[in-house]
């Protein structure tokens, strides 16, 4: 999506990028070359025999290239979440925060499912933390209007009471609830959605402050 023309694409694939929207380096270049070999090698052989040979586009060409080096990187709405919060990208600005927020909301359901199916594995919990943190960013920094009509409050509350996800994730979910309530004009302090223990958000008080039915 970053390459709008052949010249830009050529520049992108030759350079190393650690932008939240494109993660690219020597490893990914090697993976691309390997994926292209079944198409490039026969074509080179045919060109030696006949310089006028043209490449034949087949259904096989439509298969996407799978980059194994990126399989552990969570990408939502064309944004690599881990890279988004790296120190190198502290000044990065999202080009379309509204669309990004929409994608994050849509990912909340599969994120919750991942937590349940993996019994809150370390990878799932880490990814969930990034998903929640990214939504906080969209609400607090960009104030994207699409978050006013939050579509995943049920999943958010479920994550907030999921003790297996850990206190940090629960607290992040509670912070997102507060931010969403404040966005709709409700005056809520951080203590409103916290229980007696500092690290465990209290869902009952959270619902009283705005809850699923009111937000």
PDB file of C-alpha atoms in Angstrom:
ATOM      1  CA  UNK A   1       0.000   0.000   0.000  1.00  0.00           C
ATOM      2  CA  UNK A   2       3.036   2.290   0.471  1.00  0.00           C
ATOM      3  CA  UNK A   3       4.185   1.735  -3.132  1.00  0.00           C
ATOM      4  CA  UNK A   4       1.955   3.806  -5.391  1.00  0.00           C
ATOM      5  CA  UNK A   5       4.189   3.371  -8.455  1.00  0.00           C
ATOM      6  CA  UNK A   6       7.017   1.060  -9.696  1.00  0.00           C
ATOM      7  CA  UNK A   7       9.734   3.560  -8.748  1.00  0.00           C
ATOM      8  CA  UNK A   8       8.501   3.803  -5.146  1.00  0.00           C
ATOM      9  CA  UNK A   9       8.184   0.027  -4.908  1.00  0.00           C
ATOM     10  CA  UNK A  10      11.745  -0.414  -6.185  1.00  0.00           C
ATOM     11  CA  UNK A  11      13.005   2.053  -3.583  1.00  0.00           C
ATOM     12  CA  UNK A  12      11.101   0.357  -0.753  1.00  0.00           C
ATOM     13  CA  UNK A  13      12.332  -3.174  -1.471  1.00  0.00           C
ATOM     14  CA  UNK A  14      15.955  -2.021  -1.713  1.00  0.00           C
ATOM     15  CA  UNK A  15      15.974  -0.167   1.597  1.00  0.00           C
ATOM     16  CA  UNK A  16      15.562  -1.348   5.180  1.00  0.00           C
ATOM     17  CA  UNK A  17      12.394  -0.015   6.801  1.00  0.00           C
ATOM     18  CA  UNK A  18      11.099  -0.236  10.357  1.00  0.00           C
ATOM     19  CA  UNK A  19       8.069   1.914   9.840  1.00  0.00           C
ATOM     20  CA  UNK A  20       4.838   0.801  11.628  1.00  0.00           C
ATOM     21  CA  UNK A  21       3.238   0.331   8.200  1.00  0.00           C
ATOM     22  CA  UNK A  22       6.130  -1.544   6.572  1.00  0.00           C
ATOM     23  CA  UNK A  23       8.632  -3.862   8.209  1.00  0.00           C
ATOM     24  CA  UNK A  24      11.259  -4.728   5.637  1.00  0.00           C
ATOM     25  CA  UNK A  25      14.925  -5.734   5.611  1.00  0.00           C
ATOM     26  CA  UNK A  26      17.464  -8.260   4.217  1.00  0.00           C
ATOM     27  CA  UNK A  27      15.602 -11.238   5.704  1.00  0.00           C
ATOM     28  CA  UNK A  28      12.306 -10.323   4.032  1.00  0.00           C
ATOM     29  CA  UNK A  29      14.178  -9.623   0.770  1.00  0.00           C
ATOM     30  CA  UNK A  30      15.616 -13.156   0.821  1.00  0.00           C
ATOM     31  CA  UNK A  31      12.150 -14.598   1.460  1.00  0.00           C
ATOM     32  CA  UNK A  32      10.733 -12.628  -1.483  1.00  0.00           C
ATOM     33  CA  UNK A  33      13.521 -13.784  -3.800  1.00  0.00           C
ATOM     34  CA  UNK A  34      12.936 -17.402  -2.798  1.00  0.00           C
ATOM     35  CA  UNK A  35       9.208 -17.074  -3.458  1.00  0.00           C
ATOM     36  CA  UNK A  36       9.900 -15.553  -6.893  1.00  0.00           C
ATOM     37  CA  UNK A  37      12.391 -18.233  -8.004  1.00  0.00           C
ATOM     38  CA  UNK A  38       9.759 -20.622  -9.489  1.00  0.00           C
ATOM     39  CA  UNK A  39       8.660 -17.789 -11.799  1.00  0.00           C
ATOM     40  CA  UNK A  40      11.949 -16.016 -12.502  1.00  0.00           C
ATOM     41  CA  UNK A  41      14.197 -19.044 -13.215  1.00  0.00           C
ATOM     42  CA  UNK A  42      12.050 -20.520 -16.072  1.00  0.00           C
ATOM     43  CA  UNK A  43      11.561 -17.052 -17.561  1.00  0.00           C
ATOM     44  CA  UNK A  44      15.314 -16.396 -17.650  1.00  0.00           C
ATOM     45  CA  UNK A  45      15.851 -19.734 -19.365  1.00  0.00           C
ATOM     46  CA  UNK A  46      13.203 -18.941 -21.985  1.00  0.00           C
ATOM     47  CA  UNK A  47      14.620 -15.451 -22.583  1.00  0.00           C
ATOM     48  CA  UNK A  48      18.008 -16.943 -23.469  1.00  0.00           C
ATOM     49  CA  UNK A  49      16.316 -18.938 -26.219  1.00  0.00           C
ATOM     50  CA  UNK A  50      13.918 -16.228 -27.308  1.00  0.00           C
ATOM     51  CA  UNK A  51      14.468 -12.577 -26.211  1.00  0.00           C
ATOM     52  CA  UNK A  52      10.870 -11.780 -27.192  1.00  0.00           C
ATOM     53  CA  UNK A  53       9.412 -14.196 -24.642  1.00  0.00           C
ATOM     54  CA  UNK A  54       6.720 -12.661 -22.468  1.00  0.00           C
ATOM     55  CA  UNK A  55       5.861 -13.611 -18.919  1.00  0.00           C
ATOM     56  CA  UNK A  56       2.624 -15.598 -18.692  1.00  0.00           C
ATOM     57  CA  UNK A  57       0.486 -14.540 -15.761  1.00  0.00           C
ATOM     58  CA  UNK A  58      -1.260 -17.566 -14.239  1.00  0.00           C
ATOM     59  CA  UNK A  59      -3.466 -18.220 -11.224  1.00  0.00           C
ATOM     60  CA  UNK A  60      -0.359 -19.417  -9.385  1.00  0.00           C
ATOM     61  CA  UNK A  61       0.961 -15.855  -9.506  1.00  0.00           C
ATOM     62  CA  UNK A  62      -1.914 -14.690  -7.326  1.00  0.00           C
ATOM     63  CA  UNK A  63      -0.695 -16.635  -4.299  1.00  0.00           C
ATOM     64  CA  UNK A  64       0.520 -14.227  -1.602  1.00  0.00           C
ATOM     65  CA  UNK A  65       4.116 -14.402  -0.428  1.00  0.00           C
ATOM     66  CA  UNK A  66       4.341 -15.768   3.120  1.00  0.00           C
ATOM     67  CA  UNK A  67       7.060 -14.119   5.182  1.00  0.00           C
ATOM     68  CA  UNK A  68       7.932 -16.526   7.977  1.00  0.00           C
ATOM     69  CA  UNK A  69      10.100 -13.892   9.618  1.00  0.00           C
ATOM     70  CA  UNK A  70       6.991 -11.773  10.238  1.00  0.00           C
ATOM     71  CA  UNK A  71       4.651 -14.507  11.471  1.00  0.00           C
ATOM     72  CA  UNK A  72       5.012 -13.423  15.118  1.00  0.00           C
ATOM     73  CA  UNK A  73       4.413  -9.750  14.339  1.00  0.00           C
ATOM     74  CA  UNK A  74       0.840  -8.648  15.013  1.00  0.00           C
ATOM     75  CA  UNK A  75      -0.409  -6.437  12.188  1.00  0.00           C
ATOM     76  CA  UNK A  76      -3.849  -4.822  12.554  1.00  0.00           C
ATOM     77  CA  UNK A  77      -5.200  -2.337  10.033  1.00  0.00           C
ATOM     78  CA  UNK A  78      -1.882  -2.471   8.119  1.00  0.00           C
ATOM     79  CA  UNK A  79       0.012  -1.336  11.236  1.00  0.00           C
ATOM     80  CA  UNK A  80       2.595  -3.449  13.055  1.00  0.00           C
ATOM     81  CA  UNK A  81       1.669  -2.804  16.663  1.00  0.00           C
ATOM     82  CA  UNK A  82       5.007  -3.654  18.282  1.00  0.00           C
ATOM     83  CA  UNK A  83       6.825  -1.343  15.870  1.00  0.00           C
ATOM     84  CA  UNK A  84       4.263   1.406  16.462  1.00  0.00           C
ATOM     85  CA  UNK A  85       5.357   1.635  20.096  1.00  0.00           C
ATOM     86  CA  UNK A  86       9.101   1.324  19.531  1.00  0.00           C
ATOM     87  CA  UNK A  87      11.333   4.226  20.595  1.00  0.00           C
ATOM     88  CA  UNK A  88      12.358   4.801  16.979  1.00  0.00           C
ATOM     89  CA  UNK A  89       8.762   5.635  16.062  1.00  0.00           C
ATOM     90  CA  UNK A  90       7.951   7.901  18.993  1.00  0.00           C
ATOM     91  CA  UNK A  91       7.169  10.785  16.600  1.00  0.00           C
ATOM     92  CA  UNK A  92       5.228   8.643  14.105  1.00  0.00           C
ATOM     93  CA  UNK A  93       1.740   9.869  13.231  1.00  0.00           C
ATOM     94  CA  UNK A  94      -0.971   7.510  12.023  1.00  0.00           C
ATOM     95  CA  UNK A  95      -2.159   8.514   8.536  1.00  0.00           C
ATOM     96  CA  UNK A  96      -5.718   7.245   9.142  1.00  0.00           C
ATOM     97  CA  UNK A  97      -6.441   6.918  12.890  1.00  0.00           C
ATOM     98  CA  UNK A  98     -10.165   6.424  12.284  1.00  0.00           C
ATOM     99  CA  UNK A  99      -9.640   3.430  10.000  1.00  0.00           C
ATOM    100  CA  UNK A 100      -7.017   2.080  12.388  1.00  0.00           C
ATOM    101  CA  UNK A 101      -9.464   2.388  15.300  1.00  0.00           C
ATOM    102  CA  UNK A 102     -12.123   0.564  13.301  1.00  0.00           C
ATOM    103  CA  UNK A 103      -9.697  -2.285  12.560  1.00  0.00           C
ATOM    104  CA  UNK A 104      -8.704  -2.512  16.226  1.00  0.00           C
ATOM    105  CA  UNK A 105     -12.332  -2.727  17.342  1.00  0.00           C
ATOM    106  CA  UNK A 106     -12.964  -5.488  14.792  1.00  0.00           C
ATOM    107  CA  UNK A 107      -9.940  -7.387  16.114  1.00  0.00           C
ATOM    108  CA  UNK A 108     -11.173  -7.396  19.722  1.00  0.00           C
ATOM    109  CA  UNK A 109     -13.392 -10.451  19.175  1.00  0.00           C
ATOM    110  CA  UNK A 110     -10.648 -12.663  17.675  1.00  0.00           C
ATOM    111  CA  UNK A 111      -8.236 -11.287  20.301  1.00  0.00           C
ATOM    112  CA  UNK A 112     -10.523 -12.446  23.093  1.00  0.00           C
ATOM    113  CA  UNK A 113     -10.875 -15.811  21.362  1.00  0.00           C
ATOM    114  CA  UNK A 114      -7.083 -16.133  21.160  1.00  0.00           C
ATOM    115  CA  UNK A 115      -6.786 -15.480  24.891  1.00  0.00           C
ATOM    116  CA  UNK A 116      -9.353 -18.161  25.661  1.00  0.00           C
ATOM    117  CA  UNK A 117      -8.038 -20.795  23.263  1.00  0.00           C
ATOM    118  CA  UNK A 118      -4.416 -20.319  24.321  1.00  0.00           C
ATOM    119  CA  UNK A 119      -5.344 -20.101  28.010  1.00  0.00           C
ATOM    120  CA  UNK A 120      -3.745 -16.678  28.060  1.00  0.00           C
ATOM    121  CA  UNK A 121      -0.387 -17.669  26.591  1.00  0.00           C
ATOM    122  CA  UNK A 122       2.436 -15.156  26.918  1.00  0.00           C
ATOM    123  CA  UNK A 123       2.188 -14.284  23.191  1.00  0.00           C
ATOM    124  CA  UNK A 124      -1.578 -13.757  23.303  1.00  0.00           C
ATOM    125  CA  UNK A 125      -1.348 -11.583  26.413  1.00  0.00           C
ATOM    126  CA  UNK A 126       1.439  -9.483  24.883  1.00  0.00           C
ATOM    127  CA  UNK A 127      -0.572  -8.994  21.687  1.00  0.00           C
ATOM    128  CA  UNK A 128      -3.671  -8.105  23.686  1.00  0.00           C
ATOM    129  CA  UNK A 129      -1.701  -5.481  25.586  1.00  0.00           C
ATOM    130  CA  UNK A 130      -0.640  -3.909  22.274  1.00  0.00           C
ATOM    131  CA  UNK A 131      -4.214  -3.982  20.938  1.00  0.00           C
ATOM    132  CA  UNK A 132      -5.530  -2.227  24.048  1.00  0.00           C
ATOM    133  CA  UNK A 133      -2.662   0.274  24.088  1.00  0.00           C
ATOM    134  CA  UNK A 134      -3.218   1.087  20.417  1.00  0.00           C
ATOM    135  CA  UNK A 135      -6.885   1.829  21.102  1.00  0.00           C
ATOM    136  CA  UNK A 136      -5.902   4.115  23.963  1.00  0.00           C
ATOM    137  CA  UNK A 137      -3.618   5.939  21.537  1.00  0.00           C
ATOM    138  CA  UNK A 138      -6.437   6.395  19.013  1.00  0.00           C
ATOM    139  CA  UNK A 139      -8.751   7.723  21.733  1.00  0.00           C
ATOM    140  CA  UNK A 140      -6.370   9.929  23.723  1.00  0.00           C
ATOM    141  CA  UNK A 141      -3.939  11.254  21.113  1.00  0.00           C
ATOM    142  CA  UNK A 142      -6.064  11.309  17.964  1.00  0.00           C
ATOM    143  CA  UNK A 143      -9.539  11.580  19.505  1.00  0.00           C
ATOM    144  CA  UNK A 144     -10.927   9.618  16.546  1.00  0.00           C
ATOM    145  CA  UNK A 145     -14.703  10.069  16.432  1.00  0.00           C
ATOM    146  CA  UNK A 146     -15.237   6.455  15.353  1.00  0.00           C
ATOM    147  CA  UNK A 147     -14.350   5.394  18.920  1.00  0.00           C
ATOM    148  CA  UNK A 148     -17.391   7.285  20.227  1.00  0.00           C
ATOM    149  CA  UNK A 149     -19.501   4.400  18.938  1.00  0.00           C
ATOM    150  CA  UNK A 150     -17.379   1.642  20.452  1.00  0.00           C
ATOM    151  CA  UNK A 151     -18.359  -1.757  19.052  1.00  0.00           C
ATOM    152  CA  UNK A 152     -16.360  -4.092  21.322  1.00  0.00           C
ATOM    153  CA  UNK A 153     -17.298  -3.067  24.840  1.00  0.00           C
ATOM    154  CA  UNK A 154     -18.535  -6.543  25.736  1.00  0.00           C
ATOM    155  CA  UNK A 155     -15.169  -8.074  24.772  1.00  0.00           C
ATOM    156  CA  UNK A 156     -13.315  -5.278  26.549  1.00  0.00           C
ATOM    157  CA  UNK A 157     -15.128  -5.891  29.834  1.00  0.00           C
ATOM    158  CA  UNK A 158     -14.517  -9.627  29.552  1.00  0.00           C
ATOM    159  CA  UNK A 159     -10.790  -9.034  29.127  1.00  0.00           C
ATOM    160  CA  UNK A 160     -10.870  -6.662  32.084  1.00  0.00           C
ATOM    161  CA  UNK A 161     -12.079  -9.400  34.441  1.00  0.00           C
ATOM    162  CA  UNK A 162      -9.846 -12.109  32.960  1.00  0.00           C
ATOM    163  CA  UNK A 163      -7.394 -12.687  35.800  1.00  0.00           C
ATOM    164  CA  UNK A 164      -5.322 -15.114  33.712  1.00  0.00           C
ATOM    165  CA  UNK A 165      -4.473 -12.223  31.390  1.00  0.00           C
ATOM    166  CA  UNK A 166      -2.558 -10.595  34.228  1.00  0.00           C
ATOM    167  CA  UNK A 167      -2.961  -7.351  36.178  1.00  0.00           C
ATOM    168  CA  UNK A 168      -1.173  -5.208  33.568  1.00  0.00           C
ATOM    169  CA  UNK A 169      -3.580  -6.260  30.820  1.00  0.00           C
ATOM    170  CA  UNK A 170      -6.579  -5.870  33.132  1.00  0.00           C
ATOM    171  CA  UNK A 171      -5.400  -2.416  34.123  1.00  0.00           C
ATOM    172  CA  UNK A 172      -4.871  -1.435  30.477  1.00  0.00           C
ATOM    173  CA  UNK A 173      -8.407  -2.589  29.684  1.00  0.00           C
ATOM    174  CA  UNK A 174      -9.703  -0.526  32.619  1.00  0.00           C
ATOM    175  CA  UNK A 175      -7.797   2.524  31.369  1.00  0.00           C
ATOM    176  CA  UNK A 176      -9.385   2.108  27.945  1.00  0.00           C
ATOM    177  CA  UNK A 177     -12.841   1.925  29.525  1.00  0.00           C
ATOM    178  CA  UNK A 178     -12.169   5.191  31.355  1.00  0.00           C
ATOM    179  CA  UNK A 179     -10.902   6.869  28.177  1.00  0.00           C
ATOM    180  CA  UNK A 180     -13.991   5.759  26.245  1.00  0.00           C
ATOM    181  CA  UNK A 181     -16.319   7.013  28.984  1.00  0.00           C
ATOM    182  CA  UNK A 182     -14.526  10.347  29.119  1.00  0.00           C
ATOM    183  CA  UNK A 183     -14.764  10.599  25.348  1.00  0.00           C
ATOM    184  CA  UNK A 184     -18.553  10.448  25.632  1.00  0.00           C
ATOM    185  CA  UNK A 185     -18.510  13.269  28.174  1.00  0.00           C
ATOM    186  CA  UNK A 186     -18.741  11.279  31.398  1.00  0.00           C
ATOM    187  CA  UNK A 187     -16.543  12.470  34.262  1.00  0.00           C
ATOM    188  CA  UNK A 188     -14.750   9.414  35.543  1.00  0.00           C
ATOM    189  CA  UNK A 189     -11.666   9.177  37.736  1.00  0.00           C
ATOM    190  CA  UNK A 190      -9.226   6.282  37.505  1.00  0.00           C
ATOM    191  CA  UNK A 191     -10.389   5.131  40.927  1.00  0.00           C
ATOM    192  CA  UNK A 192     -13.934   4.687  39.647  1.00  0.00           C
ATOM    193  CA  UNK A 193     -13.034   1.512  37.801  1.00  0.00           C
ATOM    194  CA  UNK A 194     -10.523   0.221  40.326  1.00  0.00           C
ATOM    195  CA  UNK A 195     -11.271  -2.192  43.135  1.00  0.00           C
ATOM    196  CA  UNK A 196      -9.780  -2.339  46.612  1.00  0.00           C
ATOM    197  CA  UNK A 197      -6.588  -3.798  45.150  1.00  0.00           C
ATOM    198  CA  UNK A 198      -4.760  -1.273  43.028  1.00  0.00           C
ATOM    199  CA  UNK A 199      -4.004  -3.642  40.151  1.00  0.00           C
ATOM    200  CA  UNK A 200      -7.464  -5.191  39.711  1.00  0.00           C
ATOM    201  CA  UNK A 201     -10.122  -3.049  37.967  1.00  0.00           C
ATOM    202  CA  UNK A 202     -13.611  -3.354  39.453  1.00  0.00           C
ATOM    203  CA  UNK A 203     -16.108  -4.117  36.705  1.00  0.00           C
ATOM    204  CA  UNK A 204     -19.187  -3.380  38.811  1.00  0.00           C
ATOM    205  CA  UNK A 205     -18.060   0.190  39.410  1.00  0.00           C
ATOM    206  CA  UNK A 206     -17.043   0.437  35.792  1.00  0.00           C
ATOM    207  CA  UNK A 207     -20.565  -0.471  34.669  1.00  0.00           C
ATOM    208  CA  UNK A 208     -21.988   2.009  37.178  1.00  0.00           C
ATOM    209  CA  UNK A 209     -19.817   4.683  35.599  1.00  0.00           C
ATOM    210  CA  UNK A 210     -21.180   4.081  32.114  1.00  0.00           C
ATOM    211  CA  UNK A 211     -21.256   0.375  31.442  1.00  0.00           C
ATOM    212  CA  UNK A 212     -22.008  -1.659  28.366  1.00  0.00           C
ATOM    213  CA  UNK A 213     -25.619  -0.577  28.031  1.00  0.00           C
ATOM    214  CA  UNK A 214     -24.922   3.137  28.329  1.00  0.00           C
ATOM    215  CA  UNK A 215     -21.745   3.644  26.347  1.00  0.00           C
TER     216      UNK A 215
END
